[in-house]
Coordinates of C-alpha atoms and ligand atoms in Angstrom, one line a residue:
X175 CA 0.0 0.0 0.0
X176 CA 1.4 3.4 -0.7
X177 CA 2.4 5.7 1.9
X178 CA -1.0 8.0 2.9
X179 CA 1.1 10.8 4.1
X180 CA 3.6 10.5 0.5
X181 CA 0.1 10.8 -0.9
X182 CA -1.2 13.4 0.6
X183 CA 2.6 15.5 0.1
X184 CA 2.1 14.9 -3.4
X185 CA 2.3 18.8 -5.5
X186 CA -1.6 19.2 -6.7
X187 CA -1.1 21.3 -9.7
X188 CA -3.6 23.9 -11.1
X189 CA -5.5 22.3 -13.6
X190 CA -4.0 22.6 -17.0
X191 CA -4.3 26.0 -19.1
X192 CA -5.2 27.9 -16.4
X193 CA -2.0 29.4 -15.3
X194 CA -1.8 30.3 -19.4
X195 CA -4.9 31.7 -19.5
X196 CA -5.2 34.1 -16.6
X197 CA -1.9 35.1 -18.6
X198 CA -3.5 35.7 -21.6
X199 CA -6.4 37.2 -19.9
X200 CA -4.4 39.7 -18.2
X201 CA -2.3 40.8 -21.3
X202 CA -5.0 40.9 -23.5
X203 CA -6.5 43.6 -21.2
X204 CA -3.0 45.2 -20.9
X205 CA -2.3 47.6 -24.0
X206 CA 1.8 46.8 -24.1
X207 CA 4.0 44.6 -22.5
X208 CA 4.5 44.0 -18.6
X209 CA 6.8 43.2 -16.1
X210 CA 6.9 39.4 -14.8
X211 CA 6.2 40.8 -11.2
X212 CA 2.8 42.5 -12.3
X213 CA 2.1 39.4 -14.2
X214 CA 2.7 36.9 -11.4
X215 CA 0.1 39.4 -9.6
X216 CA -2.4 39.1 -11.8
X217 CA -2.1 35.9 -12.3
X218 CA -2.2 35.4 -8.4
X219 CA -5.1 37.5 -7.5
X220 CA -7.1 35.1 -10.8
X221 CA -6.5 32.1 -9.5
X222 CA -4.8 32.4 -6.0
X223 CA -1.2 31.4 -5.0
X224 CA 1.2 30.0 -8.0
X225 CA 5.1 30.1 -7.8
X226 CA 6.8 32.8 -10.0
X227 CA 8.5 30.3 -11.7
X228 CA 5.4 28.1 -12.8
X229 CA 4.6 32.0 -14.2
X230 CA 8.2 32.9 -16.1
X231 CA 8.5 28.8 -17.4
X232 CA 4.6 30.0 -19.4
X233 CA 6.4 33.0 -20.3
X234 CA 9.2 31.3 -21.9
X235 CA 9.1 27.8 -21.8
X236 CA 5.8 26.2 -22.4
X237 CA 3.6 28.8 -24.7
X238 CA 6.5 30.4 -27.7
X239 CA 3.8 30.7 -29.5
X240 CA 1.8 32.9 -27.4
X241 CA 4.0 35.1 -25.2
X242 CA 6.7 37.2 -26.5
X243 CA 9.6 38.8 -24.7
X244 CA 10.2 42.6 -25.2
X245 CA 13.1 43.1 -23.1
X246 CA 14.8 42.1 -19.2
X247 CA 11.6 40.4 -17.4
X248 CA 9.0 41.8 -19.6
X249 CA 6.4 39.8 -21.9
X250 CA 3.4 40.4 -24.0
X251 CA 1.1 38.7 -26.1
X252 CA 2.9 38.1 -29.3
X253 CA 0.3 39.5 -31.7
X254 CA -3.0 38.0 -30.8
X255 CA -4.6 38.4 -34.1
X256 CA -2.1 36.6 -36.1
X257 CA -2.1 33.5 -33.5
X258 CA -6.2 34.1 -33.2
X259 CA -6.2 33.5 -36.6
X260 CA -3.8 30.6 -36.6
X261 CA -6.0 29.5 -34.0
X262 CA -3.5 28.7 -31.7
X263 CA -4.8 31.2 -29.3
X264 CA -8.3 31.7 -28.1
X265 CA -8.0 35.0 -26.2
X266 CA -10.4 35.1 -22.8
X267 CA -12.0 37.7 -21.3
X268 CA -11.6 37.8 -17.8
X269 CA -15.4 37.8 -16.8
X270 CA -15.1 34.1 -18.2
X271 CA -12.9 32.6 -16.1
X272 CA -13.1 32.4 -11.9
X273 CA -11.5 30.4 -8.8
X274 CA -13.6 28.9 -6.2
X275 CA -11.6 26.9 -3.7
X276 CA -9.6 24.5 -5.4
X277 CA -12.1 24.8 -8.5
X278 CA -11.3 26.7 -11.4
X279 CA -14.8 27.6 -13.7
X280 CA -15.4 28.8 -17.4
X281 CA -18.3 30.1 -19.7
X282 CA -17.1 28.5 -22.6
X283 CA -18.4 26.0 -25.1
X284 CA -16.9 22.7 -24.0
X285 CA -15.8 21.7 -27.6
X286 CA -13.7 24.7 -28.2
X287 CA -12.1 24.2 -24.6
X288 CA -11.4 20.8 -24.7
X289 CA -9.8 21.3 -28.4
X290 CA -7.3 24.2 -26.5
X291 CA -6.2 21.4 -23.4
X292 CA -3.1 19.3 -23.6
X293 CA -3.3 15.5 -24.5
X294 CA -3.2 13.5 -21.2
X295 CA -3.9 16.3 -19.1
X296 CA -7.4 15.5 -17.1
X297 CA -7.4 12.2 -14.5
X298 CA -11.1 12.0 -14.2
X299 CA -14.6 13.5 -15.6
X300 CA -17.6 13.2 -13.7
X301 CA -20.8 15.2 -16.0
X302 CA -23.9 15.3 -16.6
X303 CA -24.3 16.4 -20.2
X304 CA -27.4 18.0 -22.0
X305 CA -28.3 14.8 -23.2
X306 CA -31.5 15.5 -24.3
X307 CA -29.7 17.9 -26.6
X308 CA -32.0 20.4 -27.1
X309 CA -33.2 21.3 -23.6
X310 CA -30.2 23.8 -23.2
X311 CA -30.8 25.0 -26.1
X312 CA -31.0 29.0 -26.5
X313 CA -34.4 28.4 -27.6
X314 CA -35.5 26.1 -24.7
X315 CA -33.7 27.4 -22.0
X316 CA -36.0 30.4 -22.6
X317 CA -39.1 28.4 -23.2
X318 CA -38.2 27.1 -19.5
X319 CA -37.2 31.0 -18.2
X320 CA -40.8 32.1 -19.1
X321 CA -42.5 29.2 -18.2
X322 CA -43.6 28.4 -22.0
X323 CA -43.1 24.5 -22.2
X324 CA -41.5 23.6 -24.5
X325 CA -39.4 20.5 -23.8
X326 CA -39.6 21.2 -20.8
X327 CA -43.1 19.9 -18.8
X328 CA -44.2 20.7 -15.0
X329 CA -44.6 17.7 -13.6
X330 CA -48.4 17.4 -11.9
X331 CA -48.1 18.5 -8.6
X332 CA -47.7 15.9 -5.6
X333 CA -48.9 16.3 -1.7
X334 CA -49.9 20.1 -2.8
X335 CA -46.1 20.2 -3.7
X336 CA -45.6 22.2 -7.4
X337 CA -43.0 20.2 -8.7
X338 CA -39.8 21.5 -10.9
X339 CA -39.6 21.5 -14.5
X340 CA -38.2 17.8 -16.2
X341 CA -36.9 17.8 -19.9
X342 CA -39.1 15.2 -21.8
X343 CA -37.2 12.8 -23.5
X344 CA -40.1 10.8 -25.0
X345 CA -40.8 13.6 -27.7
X346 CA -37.3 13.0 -29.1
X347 CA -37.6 11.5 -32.9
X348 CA -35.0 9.1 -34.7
X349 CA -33.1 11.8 -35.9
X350 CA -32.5 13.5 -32.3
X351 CA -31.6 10.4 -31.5
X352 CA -29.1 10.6 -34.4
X353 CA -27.6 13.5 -32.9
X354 CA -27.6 12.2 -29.9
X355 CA -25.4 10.1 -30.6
X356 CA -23.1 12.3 -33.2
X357 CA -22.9 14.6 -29.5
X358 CA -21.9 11.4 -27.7
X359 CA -19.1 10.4 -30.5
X360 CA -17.6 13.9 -30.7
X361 CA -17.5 14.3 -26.7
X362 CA -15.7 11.0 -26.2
X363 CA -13.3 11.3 -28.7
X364 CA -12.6 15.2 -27.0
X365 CA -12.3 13.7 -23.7
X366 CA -9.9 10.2 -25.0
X367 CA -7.6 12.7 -25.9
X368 CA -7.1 15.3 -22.9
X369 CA -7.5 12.2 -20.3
X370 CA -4.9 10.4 -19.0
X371 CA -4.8 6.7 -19.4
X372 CA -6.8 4.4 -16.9
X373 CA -9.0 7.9 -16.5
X374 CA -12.2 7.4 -15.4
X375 CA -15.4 9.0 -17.3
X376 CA -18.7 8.9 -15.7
X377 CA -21.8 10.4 -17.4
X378 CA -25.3 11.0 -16.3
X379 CA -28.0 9.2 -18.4
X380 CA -31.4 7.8 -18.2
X381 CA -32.8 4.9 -18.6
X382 CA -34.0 5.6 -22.0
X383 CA -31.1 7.1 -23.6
X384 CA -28.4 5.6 -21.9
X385 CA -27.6 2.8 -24.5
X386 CA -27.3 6.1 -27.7
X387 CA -24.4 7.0 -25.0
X388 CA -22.7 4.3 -24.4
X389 CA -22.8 2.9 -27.7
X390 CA -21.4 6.3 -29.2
X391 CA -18.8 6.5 -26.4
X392 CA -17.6 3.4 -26.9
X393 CA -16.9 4.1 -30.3
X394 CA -14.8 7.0 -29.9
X395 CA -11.7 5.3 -28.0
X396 CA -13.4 5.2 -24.3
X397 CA -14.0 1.3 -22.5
X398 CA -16.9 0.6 -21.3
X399 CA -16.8 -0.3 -18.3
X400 CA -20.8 -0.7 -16.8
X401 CA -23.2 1.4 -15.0
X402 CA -23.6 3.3 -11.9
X403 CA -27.4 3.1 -10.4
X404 CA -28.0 6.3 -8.7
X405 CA -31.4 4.9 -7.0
X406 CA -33.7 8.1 -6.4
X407 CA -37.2 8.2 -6.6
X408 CA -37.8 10.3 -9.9
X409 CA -41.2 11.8 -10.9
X410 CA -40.9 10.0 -14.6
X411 CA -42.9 7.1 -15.2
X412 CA -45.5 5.8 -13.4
X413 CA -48.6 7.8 -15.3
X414 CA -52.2 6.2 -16.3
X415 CA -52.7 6.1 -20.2
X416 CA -53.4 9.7 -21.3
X417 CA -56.9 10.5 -21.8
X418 CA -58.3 7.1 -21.0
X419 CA -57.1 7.5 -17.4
X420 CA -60.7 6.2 -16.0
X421 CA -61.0 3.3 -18.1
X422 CA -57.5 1.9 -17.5
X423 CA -56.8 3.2 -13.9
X424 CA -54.9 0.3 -12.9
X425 CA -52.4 0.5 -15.6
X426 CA -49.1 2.6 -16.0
X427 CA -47.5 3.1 -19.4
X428 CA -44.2 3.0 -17.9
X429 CA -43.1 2.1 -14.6
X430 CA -42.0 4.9 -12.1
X431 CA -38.5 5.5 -12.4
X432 CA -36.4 4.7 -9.6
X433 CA -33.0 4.6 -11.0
X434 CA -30.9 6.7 -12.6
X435 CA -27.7 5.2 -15.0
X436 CA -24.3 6.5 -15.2
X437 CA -22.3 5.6 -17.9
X438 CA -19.2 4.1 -16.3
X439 CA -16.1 4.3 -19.3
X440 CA -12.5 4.2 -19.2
X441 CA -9.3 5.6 -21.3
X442 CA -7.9 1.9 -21.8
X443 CA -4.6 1.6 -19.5
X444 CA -1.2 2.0 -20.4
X445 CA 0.2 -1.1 -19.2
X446 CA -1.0 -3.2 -16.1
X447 CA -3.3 -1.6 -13.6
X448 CA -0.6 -1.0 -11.1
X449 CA 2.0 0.5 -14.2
X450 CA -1.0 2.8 -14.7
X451 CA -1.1 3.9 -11.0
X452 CA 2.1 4.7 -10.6
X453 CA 2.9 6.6 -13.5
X454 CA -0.8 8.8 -13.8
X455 CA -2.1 8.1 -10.4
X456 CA -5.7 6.6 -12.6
X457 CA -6.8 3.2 -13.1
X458 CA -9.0 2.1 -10.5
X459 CA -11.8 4.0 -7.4
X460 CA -11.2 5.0 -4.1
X461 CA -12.0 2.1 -1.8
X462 CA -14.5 3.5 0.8
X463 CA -13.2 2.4 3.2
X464 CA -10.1 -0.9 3.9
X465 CA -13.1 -3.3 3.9
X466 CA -15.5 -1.2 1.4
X467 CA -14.9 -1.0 -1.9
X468 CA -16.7 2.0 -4.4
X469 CA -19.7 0.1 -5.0
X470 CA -22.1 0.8 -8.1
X471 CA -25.4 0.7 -6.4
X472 CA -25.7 4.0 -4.6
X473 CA -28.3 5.0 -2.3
X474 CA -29.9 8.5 -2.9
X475 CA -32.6 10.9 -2.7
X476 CA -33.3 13.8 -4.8
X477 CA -31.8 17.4 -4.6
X478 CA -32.7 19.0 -1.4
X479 CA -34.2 22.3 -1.1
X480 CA -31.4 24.1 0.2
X481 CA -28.9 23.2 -2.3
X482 CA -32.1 23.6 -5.1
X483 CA -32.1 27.4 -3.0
X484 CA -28.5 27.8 -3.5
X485 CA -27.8 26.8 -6.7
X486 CA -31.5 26.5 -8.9
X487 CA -30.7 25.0 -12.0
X488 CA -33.2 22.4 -13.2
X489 CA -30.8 19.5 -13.6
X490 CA -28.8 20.0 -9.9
X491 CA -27.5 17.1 -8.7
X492 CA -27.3 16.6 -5.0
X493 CA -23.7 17.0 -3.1
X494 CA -24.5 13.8 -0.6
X495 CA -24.3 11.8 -3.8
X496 CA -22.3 13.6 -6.3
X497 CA -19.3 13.6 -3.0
X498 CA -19.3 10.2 -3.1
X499 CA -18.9 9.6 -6.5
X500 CA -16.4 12.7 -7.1
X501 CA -14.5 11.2 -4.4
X502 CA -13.9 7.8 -5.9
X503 CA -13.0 8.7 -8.9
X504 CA -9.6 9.3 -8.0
X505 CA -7.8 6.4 -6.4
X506 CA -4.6 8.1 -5.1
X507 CA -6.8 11.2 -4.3
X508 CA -4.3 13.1 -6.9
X509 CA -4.9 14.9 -10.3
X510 CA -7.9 17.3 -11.9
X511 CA -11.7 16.6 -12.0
X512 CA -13.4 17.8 -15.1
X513 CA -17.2 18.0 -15.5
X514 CA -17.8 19.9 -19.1
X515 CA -21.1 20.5 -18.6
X516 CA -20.7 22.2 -15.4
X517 CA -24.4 23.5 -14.9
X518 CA -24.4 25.1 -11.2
X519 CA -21.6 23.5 -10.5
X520 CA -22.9 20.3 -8.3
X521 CA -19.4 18.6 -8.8
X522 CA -17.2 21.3 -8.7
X523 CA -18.0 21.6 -4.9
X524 CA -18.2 18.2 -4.0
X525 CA -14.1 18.1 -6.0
X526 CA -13.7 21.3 -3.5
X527 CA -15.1 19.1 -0.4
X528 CA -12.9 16.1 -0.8
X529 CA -10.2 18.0 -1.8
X530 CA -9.1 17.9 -5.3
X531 CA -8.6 20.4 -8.4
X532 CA -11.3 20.3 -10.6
X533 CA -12.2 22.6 -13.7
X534 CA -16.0 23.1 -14.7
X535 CA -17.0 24.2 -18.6
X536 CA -21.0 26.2 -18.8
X537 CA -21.9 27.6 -21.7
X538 CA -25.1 29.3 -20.7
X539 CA -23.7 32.8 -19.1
X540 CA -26.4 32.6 -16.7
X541 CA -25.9 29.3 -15.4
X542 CA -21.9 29.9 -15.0
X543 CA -22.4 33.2 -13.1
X544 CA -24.9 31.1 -10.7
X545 CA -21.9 28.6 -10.5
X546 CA -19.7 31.2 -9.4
X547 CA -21.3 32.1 -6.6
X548 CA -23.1 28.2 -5.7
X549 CA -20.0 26.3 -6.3
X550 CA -18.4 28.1 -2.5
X551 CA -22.7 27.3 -0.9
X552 CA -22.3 24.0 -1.8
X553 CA -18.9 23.3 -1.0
X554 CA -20.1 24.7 2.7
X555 CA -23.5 22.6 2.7
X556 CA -23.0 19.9 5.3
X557 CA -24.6 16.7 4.3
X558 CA -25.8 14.3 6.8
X559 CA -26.6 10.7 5.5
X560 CA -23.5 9.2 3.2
X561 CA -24.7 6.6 0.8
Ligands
SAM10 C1 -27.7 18.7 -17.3 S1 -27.0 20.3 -17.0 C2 -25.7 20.0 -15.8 C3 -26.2 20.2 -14.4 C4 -25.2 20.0 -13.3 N1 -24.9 18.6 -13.2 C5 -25.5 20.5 -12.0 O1 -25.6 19.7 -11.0 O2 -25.9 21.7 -11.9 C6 -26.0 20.5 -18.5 C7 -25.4 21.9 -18.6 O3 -24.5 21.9 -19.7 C8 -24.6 23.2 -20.3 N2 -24.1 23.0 -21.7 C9 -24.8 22.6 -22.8 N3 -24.0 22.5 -23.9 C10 -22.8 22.9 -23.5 C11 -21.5 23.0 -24.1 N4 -21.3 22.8 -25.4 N5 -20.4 23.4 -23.3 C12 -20.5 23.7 -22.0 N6 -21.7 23.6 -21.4 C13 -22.8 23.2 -22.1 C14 -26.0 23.6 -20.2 O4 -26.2 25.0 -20.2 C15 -26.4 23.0 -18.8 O5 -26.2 24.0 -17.8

């Protein structure tokens, strides 16, 4: 077994791009060149303490392409527009990035980030995508901001409860489906190249679109490796036939759903398991304990109120659960946690609570400037049941 307190010595590093980008972000604001000193500032007061040197080896070592020197200790961006229009360079305003604890968030599209990130960069992703599609899109996320339906449907309300908005996925056609799964293909081939071998990928689903994301993810250089039941009661399912309600009240056209899939894959391993562990710290869960292993039958309920307070985005996921899972995914407890569908930013706190980097990707401007402020709630919500 390897030495807990070696572990736990171990250098976390910021996750990767983001000392280069709070560089970018600060020169591009800057009209000339500046000092190393000012730039270590900036960078500092961005994304909290980093060591002058991990600034200057950006400067010089790691990003030619981007930084130039203009004399003793002083850099600037080496013309933006030509290396914009190289794209090498995706300049970043500074409203789009922010630090939360140990988290590190952007409004960005997830594609065009993932495309900027180094190969073998990310040791785990943990996401719930849109994977319905066309629930976040422009046009539905303001069908659901004014309360027009759309794909989105209010659930009849229960014990005088109103209930939150759920995207239906039973109106999706064969050729959603289609895209569905071109989504699926294109994010897994995005995320087999920035994670590191043995990494693991979990991704939300539902029972009836799960198999579109396996299959595609499968197919774009990820393993398979099963499913996580998240059991919850869910308010899907369970309804009399529509309009003949009466005459067929002891029927349900679907059961209630009480499960919810994750789609368990893996980057394949370089070499045996234990190679893998040792030289990218991936390949395998945190046990829960000596005599517990990470089991894939978890125990939960739905999001409480509170967090649903803190954080309201339709599709929160609850921190009791998303803890657990965000904890495991890491079996030396060492590396960076990506969800690229960061939403209010559910597992970007729980990464904060059990301690590891993590970077979180929202498109949406007003979901990412929720995140920024619900990612600290959550990380301070104490949960009392563990599943
Ligand atoms: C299902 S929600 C995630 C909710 C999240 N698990 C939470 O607990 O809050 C999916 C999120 O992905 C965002 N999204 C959709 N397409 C995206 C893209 N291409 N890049 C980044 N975010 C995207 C949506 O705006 C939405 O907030």
């Amino acid at each position: 077994m390897r030495d807990k307190q070696q572990i736990r010595n171990v250098f976390m590093p910021l996750p990767p791009g983001v000392i280069r980008d709070s560089i970018v972000s600060f020169l591009s604001t800057e009209c000339s060149d500046a000092s190393i000193a000012d730039i270590t500032s900036a960078v500092r007061s961005r994304v909290g303490e980093v060591s002058g040197s991990s600034v200057r080896s950006y400067l010089s070592l790691n990003s030619p392409d981007v930084f130039e020197r203009t004399g003793r200790g002083r850099y600037r961006l080496l013309s933006p527009e030509s290396t914009q229009k190289q794209g090498k360079l995706k300049i970043l305003a500074p409203e789009t990035i922010a630090r939360v604890g140990n988290a590190t968030l952007y409004n960005a599209d997830c594609f065009d980030w993932l495309d900027d990130q180094p190969q073998n960069s990310i040791h785990a992703v943990v996401t719930d995508p849109p994977y319905g599609l066309i629930e976040y899109s422009k046009k539905e996320t303001e069908k659901l901001r004014s309360g027009k339906g759309g794909v989105w449907r209010i659930p009849p309300s229960f014990d005088g409860h109103q209930r939150a908005p759920l995207p239906r996925f039973t109106i999706l056609n064969d050729e959603d489906r289609r895209e569905l799964s071109v989504f699926f293909h294109r994010l897994g081939t995005a995320l087999a190249r920035v994670a590191v071998p043995g990494a693991n990928i979990l991704v939300a689903s539902n029972p009836l679109l799960s198999h579109i994301v396996a299959g595609a993810m499968a197919q774009s250089g990820l393993e398979i490796r099963g499913y996580i039941s998240r059991q919850v009661m869910t308010m899907r399912g369970g309804d009399r036939p529509k309009n003949a309600h009466e005459e067929f009240d002891d029927v349900s056209v679907m059961p209630r759903s009480q499960w919810e899939p994750w789609v368990m894959l893996r980057k394949p391993l370089d070499g045996r398991v234990q190679d893998n562990l040792r030289r990218w710290g991936t390949g395998g869960f945190k046990r829960i304990s000596e005599d517990r292993p990470f089991g894939d039958l978890i125990r939960s309920h739905p999001t409480p109120a509170l967090e649903k307070k803190i954080a309201p985005h339709p599709s929160l996921k609850p921190q009791a659960f998303m803890r657990h899972l965000v904890r495991a995914v890491l079996p030396l407890g060492e590396g960076v946690v990506l969800d690229p569908f960061m939403g209010g930013g559910s597992t970007l706190a729980a990464a904060n609570v059990v301690g590891y980097q993590s970077v979180g990707i929202e498109l949406d401007k007003n979901f990412f400037e929720m995140a920024k402020t619900s990612v600290e709630q959550l990380t301070n919500v104490v949960v009392r049941e563990s599943p």
